[in-house]
Every structure is written in structure tokens, then in C-alpha cells.
Coordinates of C-alpha atoms in Angstrom, one line a residue:
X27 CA -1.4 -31.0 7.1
X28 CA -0.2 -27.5 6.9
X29 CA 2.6 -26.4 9.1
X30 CA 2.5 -23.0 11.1
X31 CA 4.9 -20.1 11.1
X32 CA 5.2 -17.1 13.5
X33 CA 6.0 -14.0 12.0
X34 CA 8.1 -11.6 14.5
X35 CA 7.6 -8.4 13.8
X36 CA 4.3 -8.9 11.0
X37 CA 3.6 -5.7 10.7
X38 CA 6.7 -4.3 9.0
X39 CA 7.7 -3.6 5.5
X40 CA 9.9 -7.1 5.7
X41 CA 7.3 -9.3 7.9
X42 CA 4.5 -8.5 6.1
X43 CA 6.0 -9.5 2.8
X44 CA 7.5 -13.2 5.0
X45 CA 3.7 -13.6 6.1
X46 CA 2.4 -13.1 2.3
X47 CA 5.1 -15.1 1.0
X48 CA 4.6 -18.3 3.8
X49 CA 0.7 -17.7 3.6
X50 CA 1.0 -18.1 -0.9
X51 CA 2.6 -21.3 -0.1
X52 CA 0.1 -23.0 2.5
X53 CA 1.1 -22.2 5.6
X54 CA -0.8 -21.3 8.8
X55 CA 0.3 -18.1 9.1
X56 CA 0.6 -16.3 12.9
X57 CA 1.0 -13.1 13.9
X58 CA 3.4 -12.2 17.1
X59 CA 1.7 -8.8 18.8
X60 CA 4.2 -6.6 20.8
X61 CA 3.6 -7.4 24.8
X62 CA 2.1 -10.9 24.1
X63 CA 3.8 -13.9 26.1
X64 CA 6.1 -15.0 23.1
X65 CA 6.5 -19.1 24.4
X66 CA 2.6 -19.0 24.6
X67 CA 2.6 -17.7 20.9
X68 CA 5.4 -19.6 19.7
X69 CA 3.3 -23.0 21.1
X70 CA 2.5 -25.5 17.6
X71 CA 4.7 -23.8 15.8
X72 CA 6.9 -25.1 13.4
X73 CA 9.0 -22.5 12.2
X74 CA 9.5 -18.7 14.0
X75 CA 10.4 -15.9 11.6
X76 CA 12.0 -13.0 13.6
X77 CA 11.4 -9.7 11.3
X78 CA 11.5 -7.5 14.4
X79 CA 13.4 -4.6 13.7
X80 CA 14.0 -1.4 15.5
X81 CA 12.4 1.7 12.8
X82 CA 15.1 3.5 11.1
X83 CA 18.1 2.3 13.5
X84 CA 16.7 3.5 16.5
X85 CA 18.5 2.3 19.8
X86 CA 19.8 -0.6 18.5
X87 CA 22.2 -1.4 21.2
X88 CA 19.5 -1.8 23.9
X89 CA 16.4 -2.9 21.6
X90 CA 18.7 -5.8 19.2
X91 CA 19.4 -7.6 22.6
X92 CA 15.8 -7.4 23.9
X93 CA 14.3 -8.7 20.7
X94 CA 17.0 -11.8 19.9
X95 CA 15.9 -12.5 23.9
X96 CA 12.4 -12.4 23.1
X97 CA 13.0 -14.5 19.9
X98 CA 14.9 -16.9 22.1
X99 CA 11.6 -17.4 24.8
X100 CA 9.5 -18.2 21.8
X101 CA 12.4 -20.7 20.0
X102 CA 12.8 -22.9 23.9
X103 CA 9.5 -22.7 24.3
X104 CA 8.3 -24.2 21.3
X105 CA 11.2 -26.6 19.7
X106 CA 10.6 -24.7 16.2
X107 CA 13.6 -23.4 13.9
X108 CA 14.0 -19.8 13.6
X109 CA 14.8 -17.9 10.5
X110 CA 16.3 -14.4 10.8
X111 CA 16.9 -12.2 7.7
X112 CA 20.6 -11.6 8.2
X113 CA 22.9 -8.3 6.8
X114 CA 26.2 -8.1 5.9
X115 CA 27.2 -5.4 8.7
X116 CA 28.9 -8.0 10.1
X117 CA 31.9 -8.1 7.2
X118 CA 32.6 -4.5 7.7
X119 CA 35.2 -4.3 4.7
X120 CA 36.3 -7.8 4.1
X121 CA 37.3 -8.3 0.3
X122 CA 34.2 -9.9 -1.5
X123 CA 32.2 -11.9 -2.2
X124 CA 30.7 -12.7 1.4
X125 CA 30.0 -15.9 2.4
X126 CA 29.4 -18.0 5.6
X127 CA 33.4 -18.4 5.9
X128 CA 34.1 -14.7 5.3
X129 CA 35.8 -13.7 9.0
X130 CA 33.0 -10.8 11.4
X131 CA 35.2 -8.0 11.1
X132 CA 32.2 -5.1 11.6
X133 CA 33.7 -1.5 11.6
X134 CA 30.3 -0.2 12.3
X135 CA 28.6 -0.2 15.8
X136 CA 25.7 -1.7 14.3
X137 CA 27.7 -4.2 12.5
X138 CA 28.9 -5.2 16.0
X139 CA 25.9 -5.1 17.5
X140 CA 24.6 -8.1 14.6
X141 CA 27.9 -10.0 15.2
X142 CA 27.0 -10.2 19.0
X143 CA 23.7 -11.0 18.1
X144 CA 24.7 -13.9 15.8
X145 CA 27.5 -15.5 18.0
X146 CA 24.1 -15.5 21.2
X147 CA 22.1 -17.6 18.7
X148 CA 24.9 -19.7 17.8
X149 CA 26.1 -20.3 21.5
X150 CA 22.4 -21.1 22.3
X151 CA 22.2 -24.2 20.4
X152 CA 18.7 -23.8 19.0
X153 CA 17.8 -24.4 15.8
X154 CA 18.4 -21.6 13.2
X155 CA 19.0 -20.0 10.0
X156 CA 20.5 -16.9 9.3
X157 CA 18.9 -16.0 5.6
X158 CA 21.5 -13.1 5.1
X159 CA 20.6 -10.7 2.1
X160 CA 22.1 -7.2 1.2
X161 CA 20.1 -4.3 1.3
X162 CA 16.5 -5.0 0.8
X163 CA 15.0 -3.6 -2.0
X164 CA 11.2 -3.5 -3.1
X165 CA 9.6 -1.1 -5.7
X166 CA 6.0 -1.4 -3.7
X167 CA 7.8 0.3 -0.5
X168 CA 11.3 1.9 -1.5
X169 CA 13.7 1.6 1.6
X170 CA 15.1 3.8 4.0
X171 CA 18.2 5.0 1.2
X172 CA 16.6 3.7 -2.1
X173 CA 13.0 5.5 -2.0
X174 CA 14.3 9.2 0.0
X175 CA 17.4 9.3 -1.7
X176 CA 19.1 7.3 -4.9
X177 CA 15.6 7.6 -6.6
X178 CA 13.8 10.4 -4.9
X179 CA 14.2 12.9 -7.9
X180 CA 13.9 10.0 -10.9
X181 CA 11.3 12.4 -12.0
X182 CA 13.3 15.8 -12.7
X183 CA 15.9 13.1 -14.4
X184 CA 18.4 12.9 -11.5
X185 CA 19.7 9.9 -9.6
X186 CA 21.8 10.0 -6.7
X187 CA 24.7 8.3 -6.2
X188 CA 25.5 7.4 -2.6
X189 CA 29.5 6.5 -3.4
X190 CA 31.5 6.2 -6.5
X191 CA 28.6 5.4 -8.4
X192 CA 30.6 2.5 -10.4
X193 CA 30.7 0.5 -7.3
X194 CA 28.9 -2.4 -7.1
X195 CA 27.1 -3.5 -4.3
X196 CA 24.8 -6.4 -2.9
X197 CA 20.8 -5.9 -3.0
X198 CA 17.9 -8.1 -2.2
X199 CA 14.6 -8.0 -4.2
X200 CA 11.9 -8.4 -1.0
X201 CA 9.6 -10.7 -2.7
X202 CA 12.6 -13.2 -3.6
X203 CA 14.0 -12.7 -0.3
X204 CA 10.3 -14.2 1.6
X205 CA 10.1 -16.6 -1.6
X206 CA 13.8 -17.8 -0.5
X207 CA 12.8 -17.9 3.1
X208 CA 9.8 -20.5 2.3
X209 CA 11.9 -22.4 0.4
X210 CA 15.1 -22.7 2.4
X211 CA 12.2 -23.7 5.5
X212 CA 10.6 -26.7 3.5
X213 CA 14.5 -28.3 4.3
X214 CA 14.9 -30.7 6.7
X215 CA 18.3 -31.2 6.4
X216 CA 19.8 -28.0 7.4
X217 CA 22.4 -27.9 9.8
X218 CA 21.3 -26.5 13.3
X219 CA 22.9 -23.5 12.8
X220 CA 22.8 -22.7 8.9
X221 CA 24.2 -19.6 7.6
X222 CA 23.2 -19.3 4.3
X223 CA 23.7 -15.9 1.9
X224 CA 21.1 -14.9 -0.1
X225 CA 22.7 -13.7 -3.5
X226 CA 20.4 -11.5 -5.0
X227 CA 21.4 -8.5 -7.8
X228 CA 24.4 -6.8 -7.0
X229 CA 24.6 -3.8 -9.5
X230 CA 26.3 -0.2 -9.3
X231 CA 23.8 2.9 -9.8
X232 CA 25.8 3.3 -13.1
X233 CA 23.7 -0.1 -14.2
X234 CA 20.5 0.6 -12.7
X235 CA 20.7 4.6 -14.4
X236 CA 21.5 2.4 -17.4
X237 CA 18.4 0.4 -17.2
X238 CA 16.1 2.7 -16.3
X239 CA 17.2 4.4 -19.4
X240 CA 16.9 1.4 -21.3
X241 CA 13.4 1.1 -20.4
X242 CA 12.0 4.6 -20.4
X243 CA 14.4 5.9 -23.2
X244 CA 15.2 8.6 -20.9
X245 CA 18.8 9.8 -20.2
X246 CA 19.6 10.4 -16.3
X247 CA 21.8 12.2 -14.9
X248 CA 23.9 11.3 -11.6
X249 CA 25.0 13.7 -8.8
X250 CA 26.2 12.9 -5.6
X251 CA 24.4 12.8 -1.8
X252 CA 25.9 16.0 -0.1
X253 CA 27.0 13.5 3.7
X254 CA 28.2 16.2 5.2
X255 CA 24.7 17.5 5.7
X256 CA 24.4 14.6 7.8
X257 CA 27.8 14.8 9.7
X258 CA 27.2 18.1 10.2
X259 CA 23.4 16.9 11.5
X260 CA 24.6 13.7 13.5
X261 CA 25.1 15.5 17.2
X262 CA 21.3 16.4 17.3
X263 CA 19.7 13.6 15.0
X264 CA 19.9 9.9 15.7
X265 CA 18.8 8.7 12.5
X266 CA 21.5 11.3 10.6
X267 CA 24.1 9.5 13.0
X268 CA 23.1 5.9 11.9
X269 CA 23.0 6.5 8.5
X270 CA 26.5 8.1 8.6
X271 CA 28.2 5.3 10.2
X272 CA 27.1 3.0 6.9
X273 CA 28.6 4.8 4.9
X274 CA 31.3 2.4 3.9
X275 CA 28.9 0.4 2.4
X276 CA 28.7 2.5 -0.6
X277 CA 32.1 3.1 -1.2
X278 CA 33.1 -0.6 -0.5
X279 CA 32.3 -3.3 -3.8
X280 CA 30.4 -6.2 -2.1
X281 CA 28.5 -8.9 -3.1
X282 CA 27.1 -12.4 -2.0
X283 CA 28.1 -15.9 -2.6
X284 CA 25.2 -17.8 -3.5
X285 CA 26.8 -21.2 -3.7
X286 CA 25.1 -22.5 -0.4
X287 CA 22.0 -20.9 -0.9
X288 CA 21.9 -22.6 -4.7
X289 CA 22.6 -25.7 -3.3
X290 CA 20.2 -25.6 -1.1
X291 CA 17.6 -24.6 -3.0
X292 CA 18.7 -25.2 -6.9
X293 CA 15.3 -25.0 -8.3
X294 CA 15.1 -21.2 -7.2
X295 CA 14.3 -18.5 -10.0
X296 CA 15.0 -15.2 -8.6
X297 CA 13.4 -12.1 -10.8
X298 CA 15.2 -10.6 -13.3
X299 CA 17.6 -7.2 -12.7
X300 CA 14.9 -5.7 -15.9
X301 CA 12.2 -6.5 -13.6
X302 CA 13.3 -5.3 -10.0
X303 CA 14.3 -2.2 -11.7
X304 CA 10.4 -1.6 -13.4
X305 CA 9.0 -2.4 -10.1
X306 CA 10.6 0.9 -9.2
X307 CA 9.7 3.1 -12.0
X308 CA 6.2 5.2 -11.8
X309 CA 3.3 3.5 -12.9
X310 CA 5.3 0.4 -13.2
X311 CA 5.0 -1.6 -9.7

């Protein structure tokens, strides 16, 4: 008998690849619409997967609150586990690498606004895992910072380096991140509250230039995002104000500890670095 999964947020860049990924593997695979009653969706499921974001950081204060409250309804109403893909905002500029046991010290707004978000689900005793993962990545859909920035001129030979572009930094391939979640939710002996890093690649852009010219045979050449076009931007455009504030996280080395996720999960084969970075390259997805 199959089991059935709710996807929060189904729609998106991140749900859509969740529902693909649980869908591949057999499950009953639901779709939760914005304005339906979420315990009458959540009922017969066995697993919720809350991919409900706010687009490009948009009023996260007010809209982070009303969608873990939302998740909540559909959790109590239904007795199923929920999975929510995690970030590592919530470290602000701990010394790596990040696990479950690294100490919420956010130096962001946003990075607080997860830590609240995090300690509601753990004070609310429901089931849950926190599938955390660094900055989603996925040739198919660039990101936010991947697709308009670090890449966007790949074809007039540039690549743009964010930070010091020697720093290495924590990524998560979007296919292997869903793939993860459906395997981490076939385990029934998770604690109730399981926070559990997803390791991923973490690579500087030095290494990815490096591979890309490894595989196209075409030297690069790195300059550097001009910020203060976005300080400069921030009083009058939200999205220039969010992205400002992360800042840090390109200038700060950071990656994952995958030790719980391994154990969890041992038999896990994540794609290789050659391959995320080909999914990205022209004619190469």
C-alpha cells in the first residue's frame, strides 16, 4: 500500500522537485492549494512536506509565522511527520562545519526569523524533521544568486565571484536534496524532532571556474559583484535589502556535517561535483 505525502508549497522551484522525487518512488502524491482548509488536506496523510516559501524574501517576518502556523493545522490535524527543507541562516558565523549541535547564533534578520521558526516546531511537540541543506542549487532552474549573478555571463567567459572567491561554501544539488528527503521519510526511527544536515558539495567558485574549464576547455575569468549597487539600492527595493543582509554568507567558509544524515541513510549516492556543474553549462542540463 502506498503512503501519501502533502507537498506545501507544490508549485515552487523546491516543491515541485519534493513531489517529482516522492512521486518516482511510489508515493501518493498531494498537492496543498493556497486558501484550502490545511487539516482537511493534511487528512490520510502520512508525511507533510512544507516547501512554502515567501518569493525572493518577501515579508518574511509576517508571512514565515503564518505559513509554519498553517503547517502546524495540517501536522495536529492529521498525526503525520513533517519534513521542512532547513538553511543554515540560523548559524550566522559559527566556525564550520554545521551540525545539529552547532549553537543558533543568526546575525541576519532572516536567520532569526528561521531560529524562531525552528524553536515553535520544537516546542510544539509534533513530529518533524528539519532536512537542512545549503543553498540550493539546480542547473534546470538556476537560483536566486547562482542563475542572475555567479553564472549570468558564463557565456562572454566571466564568472562572478560573490566574496573572496577562494571561500568555500555549502550547496545543495535539488534533485539529491528531494532524493534525500524520500529517503530520510522511509525511517521509522527518527527521533520526534530530527535535525538532520544535508551535506551536499561545498566548493569555492575558484573550483567550480576550474571545472567548468575542465569540461569546456575554456578559461574563465572572475570579477567581483559590485554590492554597493545594492546598498546603495536597499532604501527603495526590498529584494536589494534582503540580499544585502546575506552577505556574510559569502565571505564566511561554511560547510555541512553529514555524519547524521550518513547514518541515517548510508546507502545514499549523491551526484558527483563533475555532474552538478554540467547540469549548469548550456546545452548540458
Amino acid at each position: 500500500m502506498s503512503r501519501s505525502v502533502l507537498i506545501l508549497g507544490a508549485l515552487g522551484h523546491s516543491g515541485s522537485a519534493f513531489a517529482r522525487a516522492f512521486a518516482e518512488d511510489g508515493w501518493d502524491v498531494r498537492r496543498y492549494r493556497r486558501g484550502d482548509d490545511p487539516a482537511r488536506a493534511a487528512q490520510g496523510a502520512d508525511l507533510i512536506v512544507n516547501a512554502m516559501n515567501p518569493p525572493d524574501y518577501h515579508d518574511w517576518a509576517r508571512q514565515i509565522p503564518a505559513i509554519t502556523e498553517l503547517a502546524m493545522t495540517a501536522a495536529r490535524a492529521s498525526g503525520a511527520r513533517v519534513l521542512i527543507p532547513g538553511n543554515v541562516y540560523v548559524f550566522g558565523q559559527e566556525p564550520a562545519p554545521w551540525s545539529a549541535e552547532t549553537p543558533h547564533h543568526p546575525c541576519s534578520r532572516k536567520g532569526r526569523i528561521r531560529s524562531e521558526m525552528e524553536a515553535a516546531w520544537r516546542a510544539s511537540g509534533l513530529p518533524v524533521t528539519i532536512l537542512r541543506a545549503g543553498d540550493f542549487i539546480d542547473g534546470a532552474k538556476p537560483g536566486l544568486m547562482m542563475g542572475r549573478v555567479m553564472l549570468k555571463h558564463l557565456g562572454q567567459g566571466k564568472i562572478t565571484a560573490l566574496g573572496p572567491p577562494d571561500v568555500r561554501r555549502a550547496y545543495a544539488y535539488l534533485p539529491d536534496v528531494a532524493r534525500a528527503a524520500v529517503a530520510l521519510s522511509r525511517k521509522d526511527d527518527l527521533p520526534r524532532f530530527a535535525d538532520i544536515p544535508f551535506p551536499g558539495h561545498s566548493f569555492s567558485l575558484t573550483e567550480m571556474a576550474s571545472e567548468i574549464t575542465r569540461q569546456t576547455g575554456r578559461d574563465l575569468r572572475i570579477t567581483r559583484f559590485p554590492w554597493w549597487t545594492l546598498r546603495m539600492a536597499s532604501p527603495v527595493w526590498e529584494l536589494a535589502r534582503e540580499l544585502y543582509e546575506m552577505r556574510y554568507l559569502f565571505a564566511h567558509p561554511h560547510w555541512l556535517d553529514g555524519a547524521a544524515f550518513e547514518a541515517a541513510v548510508p546507502e545514499f549516492v549523491k551526484a558527483p561535483f563533475s555532474e552538478v556543474v554540467a547540469s549548469h553549462l548550456p546545452g548540458r542540463s
